[in-house]
PDB file of C-alpha atoms in Angstrom:
ATOM      1  CA  UNK G   1    -265.965 159.066  47.312  1.00  0.00           C
ATOM      2  CA  UNK G   2    -266.096 161.056  44.106  1.00  0.00           C
ATOM      3  CA  UNK G   3    -264.988 164.244  45.896  1.00  0.00           C
ATOM      4  CA  UNK G   4    -262.134 162.299  47.555  1.00  0.00           C
ATOM      5  CA  UNK G   5    -260.962 161.098  44.142  1.00  0.00           C
ATOM      6  CA  UNK G   6    -261.146 164.643  42.740  1.00  0.00           C
ATOM      7  CA  UNK G   7    -259.183 165.952  45.687  1.00  0.00           C
ATOM      8  CA  UNK G   8    -256.526 163.243  45.180  1.00  0.00           C
ATOM      9  CA  UNK G   9    -256.283 164.038  41.431  1.00  0.00           C
ATOM     10  CA  UNK G  10    -256.004 167.750  42.167  1.00  0.00           C
ATOM     11  CA  UNK G  11    -253.270 167.044  44.695  1.00  0.00           C
ATOM     12  CA  UNK G  12    -251.351 164.856  42.179  1.00  0.00           C
ATOM     13  CA  UNK G  13    -251.758 167.526  39.507  1.00  0.00           C
ATOM     14  CA  UNK G  14    -250.268 170.117  41.872  1.00  0.00           C
ATOM     15  CA  UNK G  15    -247.345 167.728  42.551  1.00  0.00           C
ATOM     16  CA  UNK G  16    -246.718 167.297  38.780  1.00  0.00           C
ATOM     17  CA  UNK G  17    -246.899 171.073  38.176  1.00  0.00           C
ATOM     18  CA  UNK G  18    -244.488 171.662  41.092  1.00  0.00           C
ATOM     19  CA  UNK G  19    -242.017 169.140  39.671  1.00  0.00           C
ATOM     20  CA  UNK G  20    -242.290 170.682  36.181  1.00  0.00           C
ATOM     21  CA  UNK G  21    -241.723 174.214  37.497  1.00  0.00           C
ATOM     22  CA  UNK G  22    -238.643 172.961  39.378  1.00  0.00           C
ATOM     23  CA  UNK G  23    -237.355 171.402  36.068  1.00  0.00           C
ATOM     24  CA  UNK G  24    -237.386 167.921  37.598  1.00  0.00           C
ATOM     25  CA  UNK G  25    -239.641 166.566  34.857  1.00  0.00           C
ATOM     26  CA  UNK G  26    -239.041 166.988  31.123  1.00  0.00           C
ATOM     27  CA  UNK G  27    -241.374 169.455  29.416  1.00  0.00           C
ATOM     28  CA  UNK G  28    -244.258 168.214  27.385  1.00  0.00           C
ATOM     29  CA  UNK G  29    -243.026 167.368  23.884  1.00  0.00           C
ATOM     30  CA  UNK G  30    -243.270 170.251  21.460  1.00  0.00           C
ATOM     31  CA  UNK G  31    -243.248 169.266  17.761  1.00  0.00           C
ATOM     32  CA  UNK G  32    -240.790 172.093  17.056  1.00  0.00           C
ATOM     33  CA  UNK G  33    -238.216 170.444  19.349  1.00  0.00           C
ATOM     34  CA  UNK G  34    -237.980 167.422  17.026  1.00  0.00           C
ATOM     35  CA  UNK G  35    -237.252 169.574  13.968  1.00  0.00           C
ATOM     36  CA  UNK G  36    -234.765 171.716  15.854  1.00  0.00           C
ATOM     37  CA  UNK G  37    -232.987 168.631  17.155  1.00  0.00           C
ATOM     38  CA  UNK G  38    -232.831 167.202  13.616  1.00  0.00           C
ATOM     39  CA  UNK G  39    -231.274 170.424  12.271  1.00  0.00           C
ATOM     40  CA  UNK G  40    -228.725 170.484  15.102  1.00  0.00           C
ATOM     41  CA  UNK G  41    -227.782 166.852  14.457  1.00  0.00           C
ATOM     42  CA  UNK G  42    -227.450 167.558  10.723  1.00  0.00           C
ATOM     43  CA  UNK G  43    -225.192 170.595  11.317  1.00  0.00           C
ATOM     44  CA  UNK G  44    -223.060 168.627  13.803  1.00  0.00           C
ATOM     45  CA  UNK G  45    -222.727 165.790  11.271  1.00  0.00           C
ATOM     46  CA  UNK G  46    -221.667 168.148   8.492  1.00  0.00           C
ATOM     47  CA  UNK G  47    -219.097 169.826  10.762  1.00  0.00           C
ATOM     48  CA  UNK G  48    -217.711 166.453  11.897  1.00  0.00           C
ATOM     49  CA  UNK G  49    -217.449 165.231   8.291  1.00  0.00           C
ATOM     50  CA  UNK G  50    -215.634 168.445   7.342  1.00  0.00           C
ATOM     51  CA  UNK G  51    -213.145 168.097  10.191  1.00  0.00           C
ATOM     52  CA  UNK G  52    -212.468 164.448   9.334  1.00  0.00           C
ATOM     53  CA  UNK G  53    -211.978 165.379   5.665  1.00  0.00           C
ATOM     54  CA  UNK G  54    -209.450 168.064   6.602  1.00  0.00           C
ATOM     55  CA  UNK G  55    -207.533 165.642   8.830  1.00  0.00           C
ATOM     56  CA  UNK G  56    -207.447 163.011   6.070  1.00  0.00           C
ATOM     57  CA  UNK G  57    -206.396 165.571   3.438  1.00  0.00           C
ATOM     58  CA  UNK G  58    -203.634 166.895   5.683  1.00  0.00           C
ATOM     59  CA  UNK G  59    -202.283 163.369   6.209  1.00  0.00           C
ATOM     60  CA  UNK G  60    -202.319 162.606   2.476  1.00  0.00           C
ATOM     61  CA  UNK G  61    -200.973 166.043   1.492  1.00  0.00           C
ATOM     62  CA  UNK G  62    -197.682 165.481   3.361  1.00  0.00           C
ATOM     63  CA  UNK G  63    -197.193 162.066   1.856  1.00  0.00           C
ATOM     64  CA  UNK G  64    -194.923 161.984  -1.165  1.00  0.00           C
ATOM     65  CA  UNK G  65    -196.556 160.921  -4.427  1.00  0.00           C
ATOM     66  CA  UNK G  66    -193.478 159.066  -5.671  1.00  0.00           C
ATOM     67  CA  UNK G  67    -193.032 155.717  -3.843  1.00  0.00           C
ATOM     68  CA  UNK G  68    -189.248 156.154  -4.069  1.00  0.00           C
ATOM     69  CA  UNK G  69    -189.421 159.235  -1.832  1.00  0.00           C
ATOM     70  CA  UNK G  70    -188.502 158.869   1.819  1.00  0.00           C
ATOM     71  CA  UNK G  71    -191.215 159.693   4.332  1.00  0.00           C
ATOM     72  CA  UNK G  72    -191.225 163.397   5.097  1.00  0.00           C
ATOM     73  CA  UNK G  73    -190.265 164.433   1.590  1.00  0.00           C
ATOM     74  CA  UNK G  74    -192.181 167.208  -0.101  1.00  0.00           C
ATOM     75  CA  UNK G  75    -194.613 166.124  -2.785  1.00  0.00           C
ATOM     76  CA  UNK G  76    -192.371 166.813  -5.805  1.00  0.00           C
ATOM     77  CA  UNK G  77    -191.480 163.936  -8.095  1.00  0.00           C
ATOM     78  CA  UNK G  78    -187.944 162.673  -8.570  1.00  0.00           C
ATOM     79  CA  UNK G  79    -187.844 164.182 -12.081  1.00  0.00           C
ATOM     80  CA  UNK G  80    -188.799 167.604 -10.689  1.00  0.00           C
ATOM     81  CA  UNK G  81    -186.142 167.325  -8.001  1.00  0.00           C
ATOM     82  CA  UNK G  82    -183.424 166.322 -10.446  1.00  0.00           C
ATOM     83  CA  UNK G  83    -184.316 169.280 -12.648  1.00  0.00           C
ATOM     84  CA  UNK G  84    -184.406 171.704  -9.704  1.00  0.00           C
ATOM     85  CA  UNK G  85    -180.985 170.586  -8.479  1.00  0.00           C
ATOM     86  CA  UNK G  86    -179.584 170.357 -12.034  1.00  0.00           C
ATOM     87  CA  UNK G  87    -178.735 166.655 -11.797  1.00  0.00           C
ATOM     88  CA  UNK G  88    -179.050 163.833 -14.331  1.00  0.00           C
ATOM     89  CA  UNK G  89    -179.745 160.278 -13.237  1.00  0.00           C
ATOM     90  CA  UNK G  90    -178.681 157.527 -15.671  1.00  0.00           C
ATOM     91  CA  UNK G  91    -181.149 154.750 -16.435  1.00  0.00           C
ATOM     92  CA  UNK G  92    -178.941 152.151 -14.747  1.00  0.00           C
ATOM     93  CA  UNK G  93    -179.631 153.854 -11.388  1.00  0.00           C
ATOM     94  CA  UNK G  94    -183.428 154.002 -11.469  1.00  0.00           C
ATOM     95  CA  UNK G  95    -184.208 150.637  -9.816  1.00  0.00           C
ATOM     96  CA  UNK G  96    -182.659 151.366  -6.408  1.00  0.00           C
ATOM     97  CA  UNK G  97    -183.171 155.130  -6.186  1.00  0.00           C
ATOM     98  CA  UNK G  98    -184.542 156.760  -3.036  1.00  0.00           C
ATOM     99  CA  UNK G  99    -184.761 160.491  -2.434  1.00  0.00           C
ATOM    100  CA  UNK G 100    -185.826 163.176   0.006  1.00  0.00           C
ATOM    101  CA  UNK G 101    -186.398 166.867  -0.415  1.00  0.00           C
ATOM    102  CA  UNK G 102    -185.988 168.823   2.804  1.00  0.00           C
ATOM    103  CA  UNK G 103    -187.239 172.394   2.913  1.00  0.00           C
ATOM    104  CA  UNK G 104    -187.426 174.368   6.132  1.00  0.00           C
ATOM    105  CA  UNK G 105    -187.020 178.109   6.309  1.00  0.00           C
ATOM    106  CA  UNK G 106    -183.996 179.020   4.213  1.00  0.00           C
ATOM    107  CA  UNK G 107    -182.681 175.439   4.124  1.00  0.00           C
ATOM    108  CA  UNK G 108    -183.388 173.678   0.850  1.00  0.00           C
ATOM    109  CA  UNK G 109    -181.686 170.301   0.466  1.00  0.00           C
ATOM    110  CA  UNK G 110    -182.076 167.274  -1.767  1.00  0.00           C
ATOM    111  CA  UNK G 111    -180.868 163.832  -0.719  1.00  0.00           C
ATOM    112  CA  UNK G 112    -180.405 160.993  -3.191  1.00  0.00           C
ATOM    113  CA  UNK G 113    -179.381 157.355  -2.770  1.00  0.00           C
ATOM    114  CA  UNK G 114    -178.869 154.590  -5.255  1.00  0.00           C
ATOM    115  CA  UNK G 115    -176.949 151.369  -5.482  1.00  0.00           C
ATOM    116  CA  UNK G 116    -175.397 149.989  -8.637  1.00  0.00           C
ATOM    117  CA  UNK G 117    -172.355 148.591 -10.367  1.00  0.00           C
ATOM    118  CA  UNK G 118    -169.253 150.787 -10.441  1.00  0.00           C
ATOM    119  CA  UNK G 119    -169.882 151.498 -14.124  1.00  0.00           C
ATOM    120  CA  UNK G 120    -173.305 152.977 -13.283  1.00  0.00           C
ATOM    121  CA  UNK G 121    -171.860 155.229 -10.565  1.00  0.00           C
ATOM    122  CA  UNK G 122    -169.094 156.335 -12.942  1.00  0.00           C
ATOM    123  CA  UNK G 123    -171.763 157.155 -15.540  1.00  0.00           C
ATOM    124  CA  UNK G 124    -173.640 159.273 -12.982  1.00  0.00           C
ATOM    125  CA  UNK G 125    -170.463 161.193 -12.138  1.00  0.00           C
ATOM    126  CA  UNK G 126    -169.629 161.624 -15.822  1.00  0.00           C
ATOM    127  CA  UNK G 127    -173.028 162.950 -16.977  1.00  0.00           C
ATOM    128  CA  UNK G 128    -173.033 165.406 -14.057  1.00  0.00           C
ATOM    129  CA  UNK G 129    -169.470 166.655 -14.844  1.00  0.00           C
ATOM    130  CA  UNK G 130    -168.055 165.272 -11.589  1.00  0.00           C
ATOM    131  CA  UNK G 131    -165.821 162.494 -12.953  1.00  0.00           C
ATOM    132  CA  UNK G 132    -162.658 164.633 -12.724  1.00  0.00           C
ATOM    133  CA  UNK G 133    -163.446 166.015  -9.285  1.00  0.00           C
ATOM    134  CA  UNK G 134    -160.782 165.390  -6.615  1.00  0.00           C
ATOM    135  CA  UNK G 135    -161.860 162.742  -4.086  1.00  0.00           C
ATOM    136  CA  UNK G 136    -160.944 162.357  -0.437  1.00  0.00           C
ATOM    137  CA  UNK G 137    -161.427 159.668   2.212  1.00  0.00           C
ATOM    138  CA  UNK G 138    -163.805 160.313   5.075  1.00  0.00           C
ATOM    139  CA  UNK G 139    -165.034 158.426   8.100  1.00  0.00           C
ATOM    140  CA  UNK G 140    -168.806 158.570   7.976  1.00  0.00           C
ATOM    141  CA  UNK G 141    -170.837 160.626   5.527  1.00  0.00           C
ATOM    142  CA  UNK G 142    -169.332 164.073   4.854  1.00  0.00           C
ATOM    143  CA  UNK G 143    -172.686 165.724   5.505  1.00  0.00           C
ATOM    144  CA  UNK G 144    -175.458 165.447   8.063  1.00  0.00           C
ATOM    145  CA  UNK G 145    -178.384 163.504   6.619  1.00  0.00           C
ATOM    146  CA  UNK G 146    -180.459 162.179   9.494  1.00  0.00           C
ATOM    147  CA  UNK G 147    -182.380 159.934   7.092  1.00  0.00           C
ATOM    148  CA  UNK G 148    -183.655 156.645   8.459  1.00  0.00           C
ATOM    149  CA  UNK G 149    -181.660 153.796   6.947  1.00  0.00           C
ATOM    150  CA  UNK G 150    -178.682 155.971   5.991  1.00  0.00           C
ATOM    151  CA  UNK G 151    -175.410 155.397   7.850  1.00  0.00           C
ATOM    152  CA  UNK G 152    -174.976 157.670  10.812  1.00  0.00           C
ATOM    153  CA  UNK G 153    -171.695 158.635  12.475  1.00  0.00           C
ATOM    154  CA  UNK G 154    -169.463 155.596  12.601  1.00  0.00           C
ATOM    155  CA  UNK G 155    -166.213 154.022  11.566  1.00  0.00           C
ATOM    156  CA  UNK G 156    -167.197 153.239   7.967  1.00  0.00           C
ATOM    157  CA  UNK G 157    -164.906 154.702   5.295  1.00  0.00           C
ATOM    158  CA  UNK G 158    -166.251 156.513   2.222  1.00  0.00           C
ATOM    159  CA  UNK G 159    -164.715 158.000  -0.874  1.00  0.00           C
ATOM    160  CA  UNK G 160    -166.177 161.494  -1.065  1.00  0.00           C
ATOM    161  CA  UNK G 161    -166.191 164.502  -3.334  1.00  0.00           C
ATOM    162  CA  UNK G 162    -167.579 168.015  -3.405  1.00  0.00           C
ATOM    163  CA  UNK G 163    -168.755 169.741  -6.574  1.00  0.00           C
ATOM    164  CA  UNK G 164    -170.491 173.013  -7.420  1.00  0.00           C
ATOM    165  CA  UNK G 165    -172.803 173.033 -10.426  1.00  0.00           C
ATOM    166  CA  UNK G 166    -172.950 176.362 -12.217  1.00  0.00           C
ATOM    167  CA  UNK G 167    -174.813 175.921 -15.495  1.00  0.00           C
ATOM    168  CA  UNK G 168    -174.795 178.993 -17.776  1.00  0.00           C
ATOM    169  CA  UNK G 169    -178.609 179.055 -18.082  1.00  0.00           C
ATOM    170  CA  UNK G 170    -179.259 179.154 -14.324  1.00  0.00           C
ATOM    171  CA  UNK G 171    -179.044 181.956 -11.787  1.00  0.00           C
ATOM    172  CA  UNK G 172    -178.431 179.605  -8.834  1.00  0.00           C
ATOM    173  CA  UNK G 173    -175.450 177.536  -7.824  1.00  0.00           C
ATOM    174  CA  UNK G 174    -175.940 174.001  -6.559  1.00  0.00           C
ATOM    175  CA  UNK G 175    -173.431 172.538  -4.098  1.00  0.00           C
ATOM    176  CA  UNK G 176    -173.229 168.739  -4.266  1.00  0.00           C
ATOM    177  CA  UNK G 177    -171.581 166.423  -1.737  1.00  0.00           C
ATOM    178  CA  UNK G 178    -171.248 162.732  -2.569  1.00  0.00           C
ATOM    179  CA  UNK G 179    -170.107 159.752  -0.513  1.00  0.00           C
ATOM    180  CA  UNK G 180    -169.382 156.420  -2.195  1.00  0.00           C
ATOM    181  CA  UNK G 181    -169.275 153.100  -0.376  1.00  0.00           C
ATOM    182  CA  UNK G 182    -166.889 151.085  -2.562  1.00  0.00           C
ATOM    183  CA  UNK G 183    -166.554 148.108  -0.200  1.00  0.00           C
ATOM    184  CA  UNK G 184    -168.736 145.746  -2.290  1.00  0.00           C
ATOM    185  CA  UNK G 185    -169.272 145.047  -5.993  1.00  0.00           C
ATOM    186  CA  UNK G 186    -172.507 147.048  -5.730  1.00  0.00           C
ATOM    187  CA  UNK G 187    -171.453 150.613  -4.991  1.00  0.00           C
ATOM    188  CA  UNK G 188    -173.713 152.748  -2.789  1.00  0.00           C
ATOM    189  CA  UNK G 189    -173.962 156.446  -3.582  1.00  0.00           C
ATOM    190  CA  UNK G 190    -175.166 158.971  -1.012  1.00  0.00           C
ATOM    191  CA  UNK G 191    -175.720 162.539  -2.234  1.00  0.00           C
ATOM    192  CA  UNK G 192    -176.736 165.823  -0.692  1.00  0.00           C
ATOM    193  CA  UNK G 193    -177.361 168.855  -2.907  1.00  0.00           C
ATOM    194  CA  UNK G 194    -178.205 172.349  -1.751  1.00  0.00           C
ATOM    195  CA  UNK G 195    -179.099 175.508  -3.627  1.00  0.00           C
ATOM    196  CA  UNK G 196    -176.704 178.336  -2.797  1.00  0.00           C
TER     197      UNK G 196
END
């Protein structure tokens, strides 16, 4: 009986060794495998955290810092944009201001919107030396904006003007196009400025 049991155990041992050599059974645990697995998991975790950080930074980086900026604007503040495009915004216009800087390749444009009483719009035109500029009537904005919430091509009439700013202390010209919606007591001003 004892020899029969030994023969059966030997036979089972051969079966286990055959299965192990055919990779059908996992190998006997080696203490080094646990450490190696821990290092691999740690490296994978660090890489995943790095990738997630880059994705989050990229999403935040493209977001404007100024809440008045339209989505898609570069990260410059309104004050920086006004200085770059040589414009002055009167205090009466600050509550309703929205802006967008669009830079792609050689195109560098600044879009500005605000709503205010006629006196405020006149002050804006005056401080930017545009008050005496000749105006014309136009159907739709006299420039392509493509900004969400701005009027697109349509039958609405605007009073428009074109002005070129050429300050003596600057080497660049700034072309400014303005459309005014004078239909209501609160005038809406739409502006596009580009560096020439």
